[in-house]
């Protein structure tokens, strides 16, 4: 199989991830649940992971790194902490359901900034116009459908000037695009562990500037006599037993990224994407979404087959051994913004572990199937 | 520096030595030495009775804070290990702290204070029946 769905989950991971997880399963118990060797080993693993993530994203203290089950869990905590019934929330037109659904559930007054694809200036201009009345801003760093990189530093500056809390969804950028938490000054940054950070499924991270409201209640291994959750991070947001094997894998993934460098990974993925674009050519009947400015697009590429249903095309690719994601990608807001809500799209996303041969073969299969429609 | 292997509180042993008899030949030379801090908290392998070590536990608000505190102290050359704090030291219930040699407590508290780490409580070395650890 040629896996081109790394925007959903990184299937190809460093070997060290698997090794670390097996080691954790064999030797580690629960952190914060005792002082015996197996518990302390798990605690040490979790601390090292917090510390490594803090270093990668320039987070001042490891306590500000909270483990979650995934990015959706992290975003739910962030939104619950800041948004209440009637809170005015400004979001980009490229948000995922993991943002929009919790906002609807909280009863927020949502305003979507619908600006053209790959037009950062237009987005900033619109944001500046509308930010005055916003109480919270939620913005993705990179669209999971189009790979469109939003100007997150400028968004953060605008929010900071007006002291409006900003929540960043770094699901598609963590591990590839540079992200400096201290400089951004965001209230929260949410990310999955199983995509760009190369950890296993069931891991996620929430970077917290200050306090947050817990989503789950239960044992934390601290302040046990109190009926409420502890009032300090990370314990306040980490009720229940940790996914220690997952965190061990995540640590191995983060260390791999630190050893290679985010930019090297991004360059590799984008080179593969460019090769794929060149490989599928221009002869088929499809509409491809590519930015003229490479800096505005991460290694996520979508196309619409003009004479074939997106799901049917993805199925054809699957029959030929190419794994891609078709449909709305849990981001109807993004499709509404661009006008592709009725057709959906087929998304190709790249991993640094994809080979040139895989890319050439996948492009050839696409070309053949698109020609035949 | 005194060195003995009694089940009594002693001054912090920089080393812990034994005089042993091997066969008929008497040797006054210590054959093994426990160097502090490498063997801190471990039982004496010769007499197996163990001994008291005077230490204090600087109780932190959370496990993560205790881990951070231990790392900071280690970087500053103070041997510190993370341990669960005695229940009576924290009114909130379970938590963790850093265990350090009593002789290093003043320096350690200063270092942690400068690092902005809040110490919830200190185990009292005066009251070693409660907080002294027999290993």
CSV table of C-alpha atoms in Angstrom, one decimal:
chain,number,residue,atom,x,y,z
A,1,UNK,CA,0.0,0.0,0.0
A,2,UNK,CA,1.1,3.5,-0.7
A,3,UNK,CA,-0.1,5.6,2.2
A,4,UNK,CA,-1.0,9.2,1.3
A,5,UNK,CA,-3.2,9.9,4.3
A,6,UNK,CA,-0.7,11.3,6.8
A,7,UNK,CA,-3.0,14.3,7.5
A,8,UNK,CA,-5.4,11.8,9.2
A,9,UNK,CA,-2.7,9.7,11.0
A,10,UNK,CA,0.9,9.2,10.4
A,11,UNK,CA,1.1,5.5,9.5
A,12,UNK,CA,4.8,5.5,8.8
A,13,UNK,CA,6.6,6.3,12.0
A,14,UNK,CA,10.2,6.1,13.3
A,15,UNK,CA,11.0,2.6,14.5
A,16,UNK,CA,11.9,4.0,17.9
A,17,UNK,CA,8.2,4.8,18.5
A,18,UNK,CA,7.2,1.1,18.4
A,19,UNK,CA,10.3,0.2,20.6
A,20,UNK,CA,9.4,2.8,23.2
A,21,UNK,CA,5.8,1.7,23.4
A,22,UNK,CA,6.7,-2.0,23.8
A,23,UNK,CA,9.2,-1.0,26.5
A,24,UNK,CA,6.5,1.0,28.3
A,25,UNK,CA,4.0,-1.9,28.1
A,26,UNK,CA,6.6,-4.2,29.7
A,27,UNK,CA,8.0,-2.0,32.4
A,28,UNK,CA,5.8,1.0,33.2
A,29,UNK,CA,2.8,1.4,35.4
A,30,UNK,CA,0.8,4.6,36.2
A,31,UNK,CA,2.5,7.9,36.9
A,32,UNK,CA,1.4,9.7,40.0
A,33,UNK,CA,-0.2,6.5,41.5
A,34,UNK,CA,2.6,5.3,43.7
A,35,UNK,CA,6.3,5.6,44.5
A,36,UNK,CA,7.3,2.1,43.3
A,37,UNK,CA,9.8,1.7,40.5
A,38,UNK,CA,7.2,0.9,37.8
A,39,UNK,CA,5.2,4.0,38.7
A,40,UNK,CA,8.2,6.2,38.9
A,41,UNK,CA,9.5,5.0,35.5
A,42,UNK,CA,6.2,5.9,34.0
A,43,UNK,CA,6.3,9.3,35.7
A,44,UNK,CA,9.8,9.9,34.4
A,45,UNK,CA,8.7,9.0,30.8
A,46,UNK,CA,5.7,11.4,31.1
A,47,UNK,CA,7.9,14.2,32.4
A,48,UNK,CA,10.5,13.7,29.7
A,49,UNK,CA,7.7,13.9,27.1
A,50,UNK,CA,6.3,17.1,28.6
A,51,UNK,CA,9.8,18.5,28.7
A,52,UNK,CA,10.6,17.5,25.1
A,53,UNK,CA,7.3,19.0,23.8
A,54,UNK,CA,7.9,22.2,25.9
A,55,UNK,CA,11.3,22.5,24.2
A,56,UNK,CA,9.9,21.9,20.7
A,57,UNK,CA,7.2,24.5,21.0
A,58,UNK,CA,9.0,26.9,23.3
A,59,UNK,CA,6.6,26.5,26.2
A,60,UNK,CA,8.1,28.1,29.4
A,61,UNK,CA,7.2,25.3,31.9
A,62,UNK,CA,6.6,21.6,31.4
A,63,UNK,CA,3.5,21.9,33.6
A,64,UNK,CA,1.9,23.8,30.8
A,65,UNK,CA,2.0,20.7,28.6
A,66,UNK,CA,-1.2,18.7,29.1
A,67,UNK,CA,-1.7,15.2,27.7
A,68,UNK,CA,-5.0,14.6,26.0
A,69,UNK,CA,-6.4,11.7,24.0
A,70,UNK,CA,-6.3,13.6,20.8
A,71,UNK,CA,-6.5,17.1,19.4
A,72,UNK,CA,-10.3,17.1,19.6
A,73,UNK,CA,-10.1,16.4,23.3
A,74,UNK,CA,-7.6,19.3,23.7
A,75,UNK,CA,-9.8,21.7,21.7
A,76,UNK,CA,-12.8,20.7,23.8
A,77,UNK,CA,-10.9,21.6,27.0
A,78,UNK,CA,-9.8,24.9,25.5
A,79,UNK,CA,-13.3,25.9,24.2
A,80,UNK,CA,-15.0,24.8,27.5
A,81,UNK,CA,-12.5,27.0,29.4
A,82,UNK,CA,-13.2,30.2,27.3
A,83,UNK,CA,-16.6,29.9,25.7
A,84,UNK,CA,-20.0,30.1,27.4
A,85,UNK,CA,-23.6,30.6,26.2
A,86,UNK,CA,-23.6,33.7,24.1
A,87,UNK,CA,-19.8,34.2,23.9
A,88,UNK,CA,-18.9,35.9,20.6
A,89,UNK,CA,-16.3,33.7,18.9
A,90,UNK,CA,-14.5,34.5,15.6
A,91,UNK,CA,-13.3,31.5,13.7
A,92,UNK,CA,-11.5,31.1,10.4
A,93,UNK,CA,-13.4,29.7,7.5
A,94,UNK,CA,-11.2,26.6,7.5
A,95,UNK,CA,-12.0,25.1,10.8
A,96,UNK,CA,-12.6,21.4,11.5
A,97,UNK,CA,-15.7,20.0,13.3
A,98,UNK,CA,-13.5,19.5,16.4
A,99,UNK,CA,-13.8,23.3,16.7
A,100,UNK,CA,-17.2,24.1,15.4
A,101,UNK,CA,-19.1,21.3,17.2
A,102,UNK,CA,-17.8,22.2,20.7
A,103,UNK,CA,-18.6,25.8,20.0
A,104,UNK,CA,-22.2,25.0,19.0
A,105,UNK,CA,-22.5,22.8,22.0
A,106,UNK,CA,-21.4,25.6,24.3
A,107,UNK,CA,-24.0,27.9,22.7
A,108,UNK,CA,-21.4,30.4,21.3
A,109,UNK,CA,-22.3,33.2,18.9
A,110,UNK,CA,-20.1,32.0,16.0
A,111,UNK,CA,-18.9,34.2,13.2
A,112,UNK,CA,-17.0,32.6,10.4
A,113,UNK,CA,-14.4,34.6,8.5
A,114,UNK,CA,-15.0,33.4,5.0
A,115,UNK,CA,-12.1,34.6,3.0
A,116,UNK,CA,-10.6,33.2,-0.3
A,117,UNK,CA,-8.3,30.2,-0.2
A,118,UNK,CA,-4.5,30.9,-0.1
A,119,UNK,CA,-5.1,34.7,0.5
A,120,UNK,CA,-3.5,35.5,3.8
A,121,UNK,CA,-3.8,39.3,3.3
A,122,UNK,CA,-7.5,39.0,2.7
A,123,UNK,CA,-7.9,36.9,5.8
A,124,UNK,CA,-6.0,39.4,8.0
A,125,UNK,CA,-7.9,42.3,6.6
A,126,UNK,CA,-11.2,40.6,7.4
A,127,UNK,CA,-10.0,39.6,10.8
A,128,UNK,CA,-9.0,43.2,11.6
A,129,UNK,CA,-12.4,44.4,10.6
A,130,UNK,CA,-14.3,42.0,12.7
A,131,UNK,CA,-12.1,41.4,15.7
A,132,UNK,CA,-13.5,44.3,17.7
A,133,UNK,CA,-16.5,42.5,18.9
A,134,UNK,CA,-14.9,39.1,19.4
A,135,UNK,CA,-14.4,37.7,22.8
A,136,UNK,CA,-12.5,34.6,21.7
A,137,UNK,CA,-10.7,33.8,18.4
A,138,UNK,CA,-10.2,30.2,17.2
A,139,UNK,CA,-7.9,29.7,14.2
A,140,UNK,CA,-6.4,26.7,12.6
A,141,UNK,CA,-2.7,26.9,11.8
A,142,UNK,CA,-3.1,24.9,8.6
A,143,UNK,CA,-6.3,23.6,6.9
A,144,UNK,CA,-6.7,19.9,7.0
A,145,UNK,CA,-8.4,20.0,3.6
A,146,UNK,CA,-6.3,22.3,1.6
A,147,UNK,CA,-3.1,22.6,3.6
A,148,UNK,CA,-3.7,26.4,3.6
A,149,UNK,CA,-1.3,27.9,6.1
A,150,UNK,CA,-3.0,30.8,7.9
A,151,UNK,CA,-0.9,33.7,9.1
A,152,UNK,CA,-1.0,32.6,12.7
A,153,UNK,CA,1.7,35.0,14.0
A,154,UNK,CA,-0.2,38.0,12.7
A,155,UNK,CA,-3.5,36.6,14.1
A,156,UNK,CA,-1.8,36.2,17.5
A,157,UNK,CA,-0.5,39.8,17.4
A,158,UNK,CA,-4.0,41.2,16.6
A,159,UNK,CA,-5.5,39.2,19.4
A,160,UNK,CA,-2.7,40.2,21.9
A,161,UNK,CA,-3.2,43.9,21.1
A,162,UNK,CA,-6.8,43.6,22.1
A,163,UNK,CA,-6.3,41.0,24.8
A,164,UNK,CA,-8.6,38.5,23.1
A,165,UNK,CA,-7.8,34.9,24.0
A,166,UNK,CA,-6.7,32.9,21.0
A,167,UNK,CA,-7.0,29.2,20.5
A,168,UNK,CA,-4.8,27.6,17.8
A,169,UNK,CA,-5.6,24.3,16.2
A,170,UNK,CA,-2.2,23.0,15.3
A,171,UNK,CA,-3.4,19.6,14.1
A,172,UNK,CA,-1.9,19.8,10.7
A,173,UNK,CA,1.1,21.9,11.6
A,174,UNK,CA,2.6,20.5,14.8
A,175,UNK,CA,5.8,18.7,13.8
A,176,UNK,CA,6.3,20.4,10.5
A,177,UNK,CA,5.6,24.2,10.8
A,178,UNK,CA,7.6,26.1,13.4
A,179,UNK,CA,5.4,27.2,16.3
A,180,UNK,CA,6.7,29.3,19.2
A,181,UNK,CA,4.1,29.2,22.0
A,182,UNK,CA,5.8,31.9,24.0
A,183,UNK,CA,6.0,34.3,21.1
A,184,UNK,CA,2.5,33.7,20.0
A,185,UNK,CA,1.0,34.3,23.4
A,186,UNK,CA,-2.0,32.1,22.6
A,187,UNK,CA,-4.3,31.0,25.4
A,188,UNK,CA,-4.2,27.4,24.1
A,189,UNK,CA,-2.6,25.4,21.3
A,190,UNK,CA,-4.1,22.0,20.6
A,191,UNK,CA,-2.5,19.3,18.6
A,192,UNK,CA,-2.7,15.5,18.1
A,193,UNK,CA,0.2,13.3,18.9
A,194,UNK,CA,-0.5,10.8,16.1
A,195,UNK,CA,0.0,13.1,13.1
A,196,UNK,CA,3.1,15.3,12.6
A,197,UNK,CA,4.5,14.4,16.0
A,198,UNK,CA,4.6,10.8,14.9
A,199,UNK,CA,3.2,9.3,18.1
A,200,UNK,CA,0.5,6.7,18.3
A,201,UNK,CA,-3.3,7.2,18.1
A,202,UNK,CA,-4.8,8.1,21.4
A,203,UNK,CA,-2.4,10.8,22.1
A,204,UNK,CA,-2.8,14.6,22.0
A,205,UNK,CA,-1.4,17.7,23.6
A,206,UNK,CA,-2.8,20.9,24.9
A,207,UNK,CA,-0.4,23.8,25.5
A,208,UNK,CA,-1.9,26.1,28.2
A,209,UNK,CA,-0.9,29.7,28.9
A,210,UNK,CA,-2.9,29.8,32.1
A,211,UNK,CA,-5.5,27.9,33.9
A,212,UNK,CA,-8.2,25.9,32.2
A,213,UNK,CA,-11.5,24.3,33.0
A,214,UNK,CA,-11.4,20.5,33.3
A,215,UNK,CA,-13.5,18.4,31.0
A,216,UNK,CA,-13.1,15.2,33.0
A,217,UNK,CA,-13.2,14.7,36.7
A,218,UNK,CA,-11.5,11.9,38.6
A,219,UNK,CA,-8.3,10.7,40.2
A,220,UNK,CA,-5.2,12.8,39.5
A,221,UNK,CA,-2.8,11.4,42.1
A,222,UNK,CA,-2.7,14.7,43.8
A,223,UNK,CA,-4.8,16.7,46.3
A,224,UNK,CA,-6.8,13.5,46.9
A,225,UNK,CA,-8.7,14.8,49.9
A,226,UNK,CA,-10.4,17.4,47.9
A,227,UNK,CA,-13.7,16.9,46.1
A,228,UNK,CA,-12.7,19.1,43.3
A,229,UNK,CA,-9.9,18.7,40.7
A,230,UNK,CA,-6.6,20.2,41.7
A,231,UNK,CA,-6.2,23.9,40.9
A,232,UNK,CA,-2.8,23.5,39.2
A,233,UNK,CA,-1.6,22.2,35.8
A,234,UNK,CA,-1.3,19.6,34.5
A,235,UNK,CA,-3.1,17.6,37.1
A,236,UNK,CA,-6.3,19.8,36.8
A,237,UNK,CA,-6.8,18.6,33.2
A,238,UNK,CA,-5.5,15.0,33.5
A,239,UNK,CA,-8.1,12.9,35.3
A,240,UNK,CA,-7.7,9.2,35.2
A,241,UNK,CA,-4.9,6.9,34.2
A,242,UNK,CA,-2.5,8.2,31.5
A,243,UNK,CA,-1.9,6.5,28.2
A,244,UNK,CA,1.7,5.7,29.2
A,245,UNK,CA,2.5,3.5,26.3
A,246,UNK,CA,1.2,6.2,24.0
A,247,UNK,CA,3.1,8.9,25.7
A,248,UNK,CA,6.3,6.8,25.5
A,249,UNK,CA,5.7,6.5,21.7
A,250,UNK,CA,4.9,10.2,21.5
A,251,UNK,CA,8.2,11.0,23.3
A,252,UNK,CA,10.1,8.9,20.7
A,253,UNK,CA,8.3,10.7,17.9
A,254,UNK,CA,9.1,14.1,19.3
A,255,UNK,CA,12.7,13.2,19.8
A,256,UNK,CA,12.9,12.0,16.2
A,257,UNK,CA,11.5,15.4,15.1
A,258,UNK,CA,14.0,17.2,17.3
A,259,UNK,CA,16.8,15.2,15.8
A,260,UNK,CA,15.8,15.9,12.2
A,261,UNK,CA,14.2,19.3,12.5
A,262,UNK,CA,10.7,20.5,11.6
A,263,UNK,CA,11.9,22.4,8.6
A,264,UNK,CA,13.7,19.4,7.1
A,265,UNK,CA,10.6,17.3,7.5
A,266,UNK,CA,8.5,20.0,5.9
A,267,UNK,CA,10.9,20.5,3.0
A,268,UNK,CA,10.9,16.7,2.4
A,269,UNK,CA,7.1,16.5,2.4
A,270,UNK,CA,6.7,19.5,0.1
A,271,UNK,CA,9.3,18.1,-2.3
A,272,UNK,CA,7.2,14.9,-2.5
A,273,UNK,CA,4.1,16.9,-3.0
A,274,UNK,CA,5.6,18.9,-5.8
A,275,UNK,CA,6.8,15.6,-7.4
A,276,UNK,CA,3.2,14.3,-7.1
A,277,UNK,CA,1.7,17.4,-8.7
A,278,UNK,CA,4.2,17.2,-11.6
A,279,UNK,CA,3.5,13.4,-11.8
A,280,UNK,CA,-0.3,13.7,-12.3
A,281,UNK,CA,0.2,16.2,-15.1
A,282,UNK,CA,-2.5,18.5,-16.4
A,283,UNK,CA,-4.3,16.2,-18.9
A,284,UNK,CA,-6.9,14.6,-16.6
A,285,UNK,CA,-10.2,16.1,-15.8
A,286,UNK,CA,-9.7,17.3,-12.3
A,287,UNK,CA,-9.4,20.5,-10.4
A,288,UNK,CA,-6.3,20.8,-8.2
A,289,UNK,CA,-5.9,23.2,-5.3
A,290,UNK,CA,-2.3,24.5,-5.2
A,291,UNK,CA,-1.1,27.8,-3.8
A,292,UNK,CA,1.0,30.1,-6.0
A,293,UNK,CA,3.0,30.8,-2.8
A,294,UNK,CA,4.5,27.6,-1.5
A,295,UNK,CA,4.8,29.2,2.0
A,296,UNK,CA,1.0,29.3,2.2
A,297,UNK,CA,0.5,25.6,1.7
A,298,UNK,CA,1.6,22.7,4.0
A,299,UNK,CA,2.0,19.2,2.5
A,300,UNK,CA,-1.7,18.6,2.0
A,301,UNK,CA,-3.2,18.6,-1.4
A,302,UNK,CA,-6.8,18.2,-2.6
A,303,UNK,CA,-8.4,17.7,-5.9
A,304,UNK,CA,-11.8,17.3,-7.3
A,305,UNK,CA,-12.3,14.8,-10.1
A,306,UNK,CA,-14.6,16.5,-12.5
A,307,UNK,CA,-16.4,13.5,-13.9
A,308,UNK,CA,-16.3,11.1,-11.0
A,309,UNK,CA,-17.5,11.2,-7.5
A,310,UNK,CA,-14.7,11.9,-5.0
A,311,UNK,CA,-15.5,8.8,-3.0
A,312,UNK,CA,-15.6,6.6,-6.1
A,313,UNK,CA,-12.2,8.0,-7.2
A,314,UNK,CA,-10.8,7.3,-3.7
A,315,UNK,CA,-12.2,3.8,-3.9
A,316,UNK,CA,-10.5,3.2,-7.3
A,317,UNK,CA,-7.2,4.4,-5.8
A,318,UNK,CA,-7.7,2.1,-2.9
A,319,UNK,CA,-8.2,-0.8,-5.2
A,320,UNK,CA,-4.9,0.1,-6.8
A,321,UNK,CA,-3.1,0.2,-3.4
A,322,UNK,CA,-3.2,4.0,-2.8
A,323,UNK,CA,-4.7,5.1,0.5
A,324,UNK,CA,-6.2,8.6,0.4
A,325,UNK,CA,-9.1,10.4,2.1
A,326,UNK,CA,-12.2,11.5,0.3
A,327,UNK,CA,-15.3,13.4,1.3
A,328,UNK,CA,-15.6,16.5,3.5
A,329,UNK,CA,-12.8,15.6,5.9
A,330,UNK,CA,-14.9,16.5,8.9
A,331,UNK,CA,-14.5,20.1,7.8
A,332,UNK,CA,-17.7,21.3,6.2
A,333,UNK,CA,-16.9,24.9,7.1
A,334,UNK,CA,-13.8,24.8,4.9
A,335,UNK,CA,-15.7,23.3,2.0
A,336,UNK,CA,-18.5,25.9,2.4
A,337,UNK,CA,-15.8,28.6,2.3
A,338,UNK,CA,-14.3,27.4,-0.9
A,339,UNK,CA,-17.5,26.2,-2.5
A,340,UNK,CA,-16.8,22.5,-2.6
A,341,UNK,CA,-19.4,21.3,0.0
A,342,UNK,CA,-21.5,19.6,-2.6
A,343,UNK,CA,-18.7,17.6,-4.3
A,344,UNK,CA,-16.3,16.9,-1.5
A,345,UNK,CA,-12.7,16.3,-2.5
A,346,UNK,CA,-9.9,13.7,-2.6
A,347,UNK,CA,-7.1,14.6,-0.3
A,348,UNK,CA,-3.4,13.5,-0.6
A,349,UNK,CA,-1.1,14.1,2.3
A,350,UNK,CA,2.5,13.2,2.5
A,351,UNK,CA,4.9,11.8,5.0
A,352,UNK,CA,8.7,12.2,5.1
A,353,UNK,CA,8.8,8.4,5.0
A,354,UNK,CA,7.1,8.2,1.6
A,355,UNK,CA,9.6,7.3,-1.1
A,356,UNK,CA,9.9,8.9,-4.5
A,357,UNK,CA,9.0,5.6,-6.1
A,358,UNK,CA,5.7,5.5,-4.1
A,359,UNK,CA,4.9,9.1,-5.2
A,360,UNK,CA,5.6,8.3,-8.9
A,361,UNK,CA,3.5,5.1,-8.7
A,362,UNK,CA,0.6,6.9,-7.0
A,363,UNK,CA,0.8,9.7,-9.5
A,364,UNK,CA,0.7,7.2,-12.3
A,365,UNK,CA,-2.3,5.4,-10.9
A,366,UNK,CA,-4.1,8.8,-10.4
A,367,UNK,CA,-3.3,9.8,-13.9
A,368,UNK,CA,-4.7,6.6,-15.4
A,369,UNK,CA,-7.8,6.7,-13.4
A,370,UNK,CA,-8.5,10.4,-14.1
A,371,UNK,CA,-7.9,9.9,-17.8
A,372,UNK,CA,-10.4,7.1,-17.9
A,373,UNK,CA,-13.2,9.2,-16.4
B,1,UNK,CA,33.1,11.7,59.6
B,2,UNK,CA,31.5,8.9,61.6
B,3,UNK,CA,30.7,5.7,59.8
B,4,UNK,CA,28.8,2.9,61.3
B,5,UNK,CA,26.0,0.6,60.6
B,6,UNK,CA,23.6,1.0,63.4
B,7,UNK,CA,19.9,1.4,63.4
B,8,UNK,CA,20.3,4.7,64.9
B,9,UNK,CA,20.3,8.1,63.4
B,10,UNK,CA,23.7,9.2,62.4
B,11,UNK,CA,25.3,12.1,60.8
B,12,UNK,CA,24.9,12.0,57.1
B,13,UNK,CA,27.4,9.4,56.0
B,14,UNK,CA,29.7,10.5,53.2
B,15,UNK,CA,30.9,6.9,53.2
B,16,UNK,CA,29.8,3.8,54.9
B,17,UNK,CA,32.5,1.2,55.5
B,18,UNK,CA,32.9,-2.1,57.2
B,19,UNK,CA,35.7,-4.0,58.7
B,20,UNK,CA,35.3,-7.7,57.8
B,21,UNK,CA,37.1,-10.9,58.6
B,22,UNK,CA,38.0,-13.1,55.7
B,23,UNK,CA,38.9,-16.7,56.8
B,24,UNK,CA,41.6,-16.6,59.4
B,25,UNK,CA,43.3,-13.6,58.1
B,26,UNK,CA,42.1,-10.3,59.6
B,27,UNK,CA,41.9,-7.4,57.5
B,28,UNK,CA,41.3,-3.9,58.7
B,29,UNK,CA,40.9,-2.5,55.3
B,30,UNK,CA,37.4,-1.8,54.1
B,31,UNK,CA,36.7,-3.9,51.1
B,32,UNK,CA,33.7,-1.9,49.9
B,33,UNK,CA,32.5,1.5,50.3
B,34,UNK,CA,29.1,3.1,49.8
B,35,UNK,CA,29.7,6.5,48.4
B,36,UNK,CA,27.1,9.1,48.9
B,37,UNK,CA,25.1,9.9,46.9
B,38,UNK,CA,25.3,6.9,44.6
B,39,UNK,CA,24.0,4.6,47.3
B,40,UNK,CA,21.7,7.0,48.9
B,41,UNK,CA,18.7,5.2,50.2
B,42,UNK,CA,20.0,1.7,49.6
B,43,UNK,CA,20.5,-0.8,52.4
B,44,UNK,CA,24.0,-1.7,53.4
B,45,UNK,CA,24.9,-4.9,51.5
B,46,UNK,CA,27.2,-6.2,54.2
B,47,UNK,CA,25.2,-6.0,57.4
B,48,UNK,CA,21.8,-5.9,55.6
B,49,UNK,CA,20.4,-4.0,58.6
B,50,UNK,CA,20.3,-0.8,56.8
B,51,UNK,CA,20.7,2.6,58.4
B,52,UNK,CA,18.9,5.8,58.8
B,53,UNK,CA,19.8,8.6,56.5
B,54,UNK,CA,19.0,12.1,57.5
B,55,UNK,CA,17.1,13.7,54.7
B,56,UNK,CA,14.2,16.1,54.2
B,57,UNK,CA,11.4,16.0,51.7
B,58,UNK,CA,10.5,19.3,50.1
B,59,UNK,CA,6.9,18.7,49.3
B,60,UNK,CA,5.7,20.1,46.0
B,61,UNK,CA,2.2,20.6,44.7
B,62,UNK,CA,2.3,18.0,42.0
B,63,UNK,CA,4.4,15.1,40.7
B,64,UNK,CA,5.4,17.2,37.6
B,65,UNK,CA,6.6,20.1,39.8
B,66,UNK,CA,8.5,17.6,42.0
B,67,UNK,CA,10.1,16.2,38.8
B,68,UNK,CA,11.0,19.6,37.6
B,69,UNK,CA,12.4,20.5,41.0
B,70,UNK,CA,14.6,17.4,41.1
B,71,UNK,CA,16.0,18.2,37.7
B,72,UNK,CA,16.8,21.7,38.7
B,73,UNK,CA,18.6,20.6,41.9
B,74,UNK,CA,20.5,17.9,40.0
B,75,UNK,CA,21.7,20.5,37.5
B,76,UNK,CA,23.0,22.5,40.5
B,77,UNK,CA,24.8,19.5,41.8
B,78,UNK,CA,22.4,18.5,44.6
B,79,UNK,CA,21.4,14.9,44.5
B,80,UNK,CA,17.6,14.8,44.6
B,81,UNK,CA,15.1,12.1,44.0
B,82,UNK,CA,11.4,12.3,43.5
B,83,UNK,CA,9.3,10.5,46.2
B,84,UNK,CA,5.8,10.4,47.4
B,85,UNK,CA,5.4,12.8,50.2
B,86,UNK,CA,4.2,11.7,53.7
B,87,UNK,CA,0.5,12.2,54.0
B,88,UNK,CA,0.7,14.4,57.0
B,89,UNK,CA,2.8,17.0,55.1
B,90,UNK,CA,0.1,17.9,52.7
B,91,UNK,CA,-3.4,18.8,53.9
B,92,UNK,CA,-4.7,18.2,50.4
B,93,UNK,CA,-3.8,14.6,50.3
B,94,UNK,CA,-1.4,12.7,48.1
B,95,UNK,CA,1.4,14.5,46.4
B,96,UNK,CA,5.1,14.2,45.7
B,97,UNK,CA,8.3,15.9,46.7
B,98,UNK,CA,12.0,15.9,46.3
B,99,UNK,CA,14.2,14.0,48.8
B,100,UNK,CA,17.5,15.6,49.5
B,101,UNK,CA,20.2,15.4,52.1
B,102,UNK,CA,19.4,17.6,55.1
B,103,UNK,CA,22.7,19.3,54.8
B,104,UNK,CA,21.7,20.6,51.4
B,105,UNK,CA,18.3,21.8,52.4
B,106,UNK,CA,19.1,25.5,52.7
B,107,UNK,CA,20.8,25.6,49.4
B,108,UNK,CA,18.1,23.6,47.7
B,109,UNK,CA,15.3,25.8,49.0
B,110,UNK,CA,17.1,28.8,47.8
B,111,UNK,CA,17.6,27.3,44.3
B,112,UNK,CA,14.0,26.3,44.1
B,113,UNK,CA,12.8,29.6,45.3
B,114,UNK,CA,14.8,31.4,42.6
B,115,UNK,CA,13.3,29.0,40.0
B,116,UNK,CA,9.8,30.0,41.2
B,117,UNK,CA,8.9,26.5,42.5
B,118,UNK,CA,6.6,26.6,45.4
B,119,UNK,CA,7.4,24.3,48.3
B,120,UNK,CA,4.2,23.3,50.0
B,121,UNK,CA,5.8,21.8,53.1
B,122,UNK,CA,9.1,20.5,54.4
B,123,UNK,CA,9.5,17.3,56.3
B,124,UNK,CA,11.1,18.0,59.6
B,125,UNK,CA,14.4,16.4,60.3
B,126,UNK,CA,13.9,17.2,64.0
B,127,UNK,CA,11.0,14.8,63.9
B,128,UNK,CA,12.7,11.9,62.3
B,129,UNK,CA,10.3,9.3,63.8
B,130,UNK,CA,7.7,10.8,61.5
B,131,UNK,CA,9.7,11.7,58.5
B,132,UNK,CA,13.1,10.0,58.8
B,133,UNK,CA,13.2,7.1,56.4
B,134,UNK,CA,14.6,3.8,57.5
B,135,UNK,CA,15.8,1.8,54.5
